CSV table of C-alpha atoms in Angstrom, one decimal:
chain,number,residue,atom,x,y,z
A,1,SER,CA,75.7,131.8,80.6
A,2,ALA,CA,76.8,133.5,83.9
A,3,VAL,CA,80.5,133.3,85.2
A,4,ILE,CA,80.3,132.1,88.5
A,5,SER,CA,83.2,131.8,91.3
A,6,GLN,CA,83.3,130.4,94.7
A,7,LYS,CA,85.6,130.7,97.5
A,8,PRO,CA,87.2,128.8,99.1
A,9,SER,CA,87.6,126.0,96.7
A,10,ARG,CA,88.5,123.6,99.3
A,11,ASP,CA,89.0,123.7,103.1
A,12,ILE,CA,89.7,121.1,105.7
A,13,CYS,CA,87.9,122.2,109.0
A,14,GLN,CA,87.8,120.8,112.6
A,15,ARG,CA,84.9,119.4,114.2
A,16,GLY,CA,82.5,122.0,115.7
A,17,THR,CA,83.8,125.0,113.8
A,18,SER,CA,81.9,126.9,110.9
A,19,LEU,CA,82.7,127.8,107.5
A,20,THR,CA,81.4,130.7,105.2
A,21,ILE,CA,81.5,129.8,101.5
A,22,GLN,CA,81.0,132.8,99.0
A,23,CYS,CA,79.5,132.6,95.7
A,24,GLN,CA,80.0,135.6,93.1
A,25,VAL,CA,78.5,136.0,89.8
A,26,ASP,CA,79.5,138.1,87.0
A,27,SER,CA,76.0,139.6,86.1
A,28,GLN,CA,72.9,140.1,88.4
A,29,VAL,CA,70.8,137.3,88.6
A,30,THR,CA,67.3,136.7,90.4
A,31,MET,CA,67.8,133.0,91.4
A,32,MET,CA,70.7,131.8,93.4
A,33,PHE,CA,70.7,128.4,94.8
A,34,TRP,CA,73.0,126.2,97.2
A,35,TYR,CA,73.4,122.4,96.8
A,36,ARG,CA,75.2,119.9,98.4
A,37,GLN,CA,77.0,116.8,96.8
A,38,GLN,CA,78.0,114.1,99.1
A,39,PRO,CA,80.8,111.8,98.1
A,40,GLY,CA,79.8,109.6,95.1
A,41,GLN,CA,76.1,111.1,95.2
A,42,SER,CA,74.2,113.4,93.0
A,43,LEU,CA,73.2,116.8,94.0
A,44,THR,CA,70.7,117.9,96.8
A,45,LEU,CA,69.3,121.4,97.1
A,46,ILE,CA,70.0,123.0,100.5
A,47,ALA,CA,68.0,126.2,99.7
A,48,THR,CA,67.0,129.1,97.5
A,49,ALA,CA,69.0,132.2,98.2
A,50,ASN,CA,66.4,135.1,98.1
A,51,GLN,CA,67.7,138.7,97.6
A,52,GLY,CA,66.5,140.9,100.4
A,53,SER,CA,64.6,138.2,102.5
A,54,GLU,CA,65.1,135.0,104.2
A,55,ALA,CA,66.2,131.9,102.2
A,56,THR,CA,63.8,129.2,101.2
A,57,TYR,CA,65.2,125.8,102.8
A,58,GLU,CA,64.2,122.3,101.5
A,59,SER,CA,63.2,119.6,103.7
A,60,GLY,CA,66.1,118.4,106.0
A,61,PHE,CA,67.9,121.7,105.9
A,62,VAL,CA,67.4,124.3,108.6
A,63,ILE,CA,68.8,127.9,108.9
A,64,ASP,CA,70.4,127.3,112.1
A,65,LYS,CA,72.8,124.8,110.4
A,66,PHE,CA,73.0,126.5,107.0
A,67,PRO,CA,72.5,130.2,107.3
A,68,ILE,CA,72.5,132.0,104.1
A,69,SER,CA,72.9,135.7,102.9
A,70,ARG,CA,72.1,137.3,99.7
A,71,PRO,CA,72.9,141.1,100.1
A,72,ASN,CA,72.6,141.7,96.3
A,73,LEU,CA,71.9,140.1,93.2
A,74,THR,CA,75.5,139.2,92.5
A,75,PHE,CA,76.5,137.6,95.7
A,76,SER,CA,75.6,135.1,98.3
A,77,THR,CA,77.1,133.2,101.3
A,78,LEU,CA,76.4,129.8,102.8
A,79,THR,CA,77.5,129.1,106.3
A,80,VAL,CA,78.1,125.5,107.6
A,81,SER,CA,77.7,125.6,111.2
A,82,ASN,CA,78.9,123.6,113.9
A,83,MET,CA,80.4,120.9,111.5
A,84,SER,CA,80.7,117.4,111.8
A,85,PRO,CA,82.5,114.7,109.6
A,86,GLU,CA,79.1,114.0,108.2
A,87,ASP,CA,79.2,117.7,106.6
A,88,SER,CA,82.0,116.7,104.4
A,89,SER,CA,80.8,117.6,100.9
A,90,ILE,CA,81.1,119.4,97.8
A,91,TYR,CA,79.0,122.6,98.2
A,92,LEU,CA,77.8,124.2,95.0
A,93,CYS,CA,76.1,127.5,94.2
A,94,SER,CA,74.2,128.0,91.0
A,95,VAL,CA,72.2,130.5,89.3
A,96,GLY,CA,68.9,130.3,87.3
A,97,THR,CA,69.0,132.2,84.2
A,98,GLY,CA,68.3,131.6,80.5
A,99,GLY,CA,65.4,129.1,79.7
A,100,ALA,CA,62.9,127.9,82.1
A,101,GLY,CA,64.6,125.8,84.8
A,102,THR,CA,68.0,126.1,83.3
A,103,GLN,CA,70.8,126.5,86.1
A,104,TYR,CA,74.5,127.0,85.9
A,105,PHE,CA,76.8,125.9,88.5
A,106,GLY,CA,79.9,127.3,90.3
A,107,PRO,CA,83.0,125.4,90.6
A,108,GLY,CA,82.1,123.9,94.1
A,109,THR,CA,83.9,124.1,97.4
A,110,ARG,CA,85.1,120.8,98.7
A,111,LEU,CA,84.9,120.6,102.4
A,112,LEU,CA,86.5,118.0,104.6
A,113,VAL,CA,85.7,118.0,108.3
A,114,LEU,CA,88.0,116.0,110.6
B,1,GLY,CA,63.6,114.6,96.9
B,2,GLN,CA,62.3,112.6,94.2
B,3,GLN,CA,65.2,111.4,91.9
B,4,LEU,CA,64.9,110.8,88.2
B,5,ASN,CA,66.0,107.0,87.1
B,6,GLN,CA,69.2,107.6,85.3
B,7,SER,CA,70.8,104.5,83.5
B,8,PRO,CA,73.4,103.1,83.2
B,9,GLN,CA,74.9,103.9,86.4
B,10,SER,CA,78.4,103.5,84.9
B,11,MET,CA,80.1,102.6,81.4
B,12,PHE,CA,83.4,101.4,80.2
B,13,ILE,CA,84.0,102.0,76.5
B,14,GLN,CA,86.6,102.2,74.1
B,15,GLU,CA,87.7,105.5,72.5
B,16,GLY,CA,85.7,105.9,69.2
B,17,GLU,CA,82.5,104.2,70.6
B,18,ASP,CA,79.2,105.9,70.5
B,19,VAL,CA,77.6,106.2,73.8
B,20,SER,CA,73.8,106.4,74.9
B,21,MET,CA,72.3,107.0,78.5
B,22,ASN,CA,68.9,108.0,79.6
B,23,CYS,CA,66.7,109.3,82.2
B,24,THR,CA,63.0,108.4,83.0
B,25,SER,CA,60.3,109.6,85.3
B,26,SER,CA,56.9,108.7,86.3
B,27,SER,CA,55.8,112.2,86.2
B,28,ILE,CA,56.2,114.9,83.4
B,29,PHE,CA,58.8,117.4,83.0
B,30,ASN,CA,58.7,120.9,81.5
B,31,THR,CA,62.7,121.2,80.7
B,32,TRP,CA,65.1,118.5,80.6
B,33,LEU,CA,68.9,119.5,81.2
B,34,TRP,CA,72.2,117.4,80.7
B,35,TYR,CA,75.2,118.3,82.7
B,36,LYS,CA,78.8,116.9,82.8
B,37,GLN,CA,80.9,116.9,85.9
B,38,ASP,CA,84.7,116.4,85.8
B,39,PRO,CA,86.6,115.4,89.0
B,40,GLY,CA,87.0,118.5,91.2
B,41,GLU,CA,84.6,120.6,89.3
B,42,GLY,CA,81.1,121.8,89.2
B,43,PRO,CA,78.6,120.5,86.6
B,44,VAL,CA,78.6,122.1,83.3
B,45,LEU,CA,75.5,122.6,81.5
B,46,LEU,CA,75.7,120.5,78.0
B,47,ILE,CA,72.2,120.7,76.5
B,48,ALA,CA,69.0,122.2,77.7
B,49,LEU,CA,65.6,121.0,76.1
B,50,TYR,CA,62.4,123.0,76.4
B,51,LYS,CA,59.8,121.0,74.0
B,52,ALA,CA,58.5,117.6,73.9
B,53,GLY,CA,60.1,115.9,70.9
B,54,GLU,CA,62.9,118.5,70.7
B,55,LEU,CA,66.3,117.0,69.4
B,56,THR,CA,69.2,119.2,70.0
B,57,SER,CA,72.8,118.8,69.2
B,58,ASN,CA,76.0,120.2,70.7
B,59,GLY,CA,79.1,118.9,68.8
B,60,ARG,CA,79.2,115.1,69.3
B,61,LEU,CA,76.4,115.3,71.8
B,62,THR,CA,72.8,114.8,70.9
B,63,ALA,CA,69.9,114.9,73.4
B,64,GLN,CA,65.9,114.6,73.0
B,65,PHE,CA,63.1,115.5,75.1
B,66,GLY,CA,60.8,112.5,75.1
B,67,ILE,CA,57.5,113.1,73.6
B,68,THR,CA,55.7,111.8,76.7
B,69,ARG,CA,57.7,114.5,78.5
B,70,LYS,CA,58.6,111.6,81.1
B,71,ASP,CA,62.2,110.8,79.6
B,72,SER,CA,65.3,112.0,77.7
B,73,PHE,CA,68.4,110.4,76.2
B,74,LEU,CA,71.8,111.8,75.8
B,75,ASN,CA,74.1,110.4,73.0
B,76,ILE,CA,77.8,110.8,72.5
B,77,SER,CA,79.3,109.8,69.4
B,78,ALA,CA,82.9,109.0,68.6
B,79,SER,CA,83.9,109.0,72.2
B,80,ILE,CA,87.2,110.5,73.1
B,81,PRO,CA,89.3,110.4,76.5
B,82,SER,CA,88.2,113.8,77.6
B,83,ASP,CA,84.5,112.6,77.6
B,84,VAL,CA,85.5,110.9,80.9
B,85,GLY,CA,83.2,112.2,83.8
B,86,ILE,CA,80.0,112.0,85.4
B,87,TYR,CA,76.9,112.8,83.3
B,88,PHE,CA,73.7,114.0,85.2
B,89,CYS,CA,70.4,114.6,83.8
B,90,ALA,CA,68.1,117.1,85.6
B,91,GLY,CA,64.3,117.8,85.1
B,92,HIS,CA,62.3,121.0,85.9
B,93,ARG,CA,58.6,121.2,86.6
B,94,GLU,CA,56.8,124.5,86.2
B,95,THR,CA,54.7,123.5,89.3
B,96,SER,CA,58.0,123.0,91.4
B,97,GLY,CA,59.1,126.7,91.2
B,98,SER,CA,62.7,126.8,90.4
B,99,ARG,CA,63.6,123.3,91.7
B,100,LEU,CA,65.4,120.8,89.7
B,101,THR,CA,65.2,117.1,90.0
B,102,PHE,CA,68.6,115.4,89.4
B,103,GLY,CA,69.3,111.8,88.1
B,104,GLU,CA,72.0,109.8,90.1
B,105,GLY,CA,74.5,110.2,87.4
B,106,THR,CA,76.4,108.0,84.8
B,107,GLN,CA,80.1,107.6,85.3
B,108,LEU,CA,81.7,107.3,81.9
B,109,THR,CA,85.1,105.9,81.5
B,110,VAL,CA,86.7,105.8,78.0
B,111,ASN,CA,89.9,103.6,77.5
B,112,PRO,CA,92.2,104.9,74.8
């Protein structure tokens, strides 16, 4: 399995500001994903981060709110823009490697918006 | 997106007891995954299942891929306090690209 790190691990932000979350993998991977986990809830896929092209967003998530970069096969960023308290969640990156559909998750970024 | 039906939602057990949880769906999956999430951490992959009927163990954990491809269970034997956490099932369909469908989680509490 890949070793995945995320920065920051947690942050407290003010309403209306933006936060960029970084995800670094210790090996090259084709598939990288960003998830949101709201308090007490399961995981919801935000988008697939595609290397060299625009991310593929799931229904309910838009690029203006969650811009994603994927400059190479080991790194991706997710920005949470113009934040509101409803954006308070854990944001997780994952990578697809190994068997079909298998994903490994990073440690998460805990975001609190005041 | 569509959620898997995961049960039970929560469990309170005594140390040493066995635990069983399961996930069901109205449609088939090609891969079943079981994750554990500790407080303040990301989900950790416990077991991956790729074939209908497959039974796989990882220490005290055993999981099975249902023969109908619509369900999976996870058993934990002789539970210990560090088994506390949230357990998620996830399914993958080849027709859904790389997307995973997640269950809503089982919160496990183990009393010493």
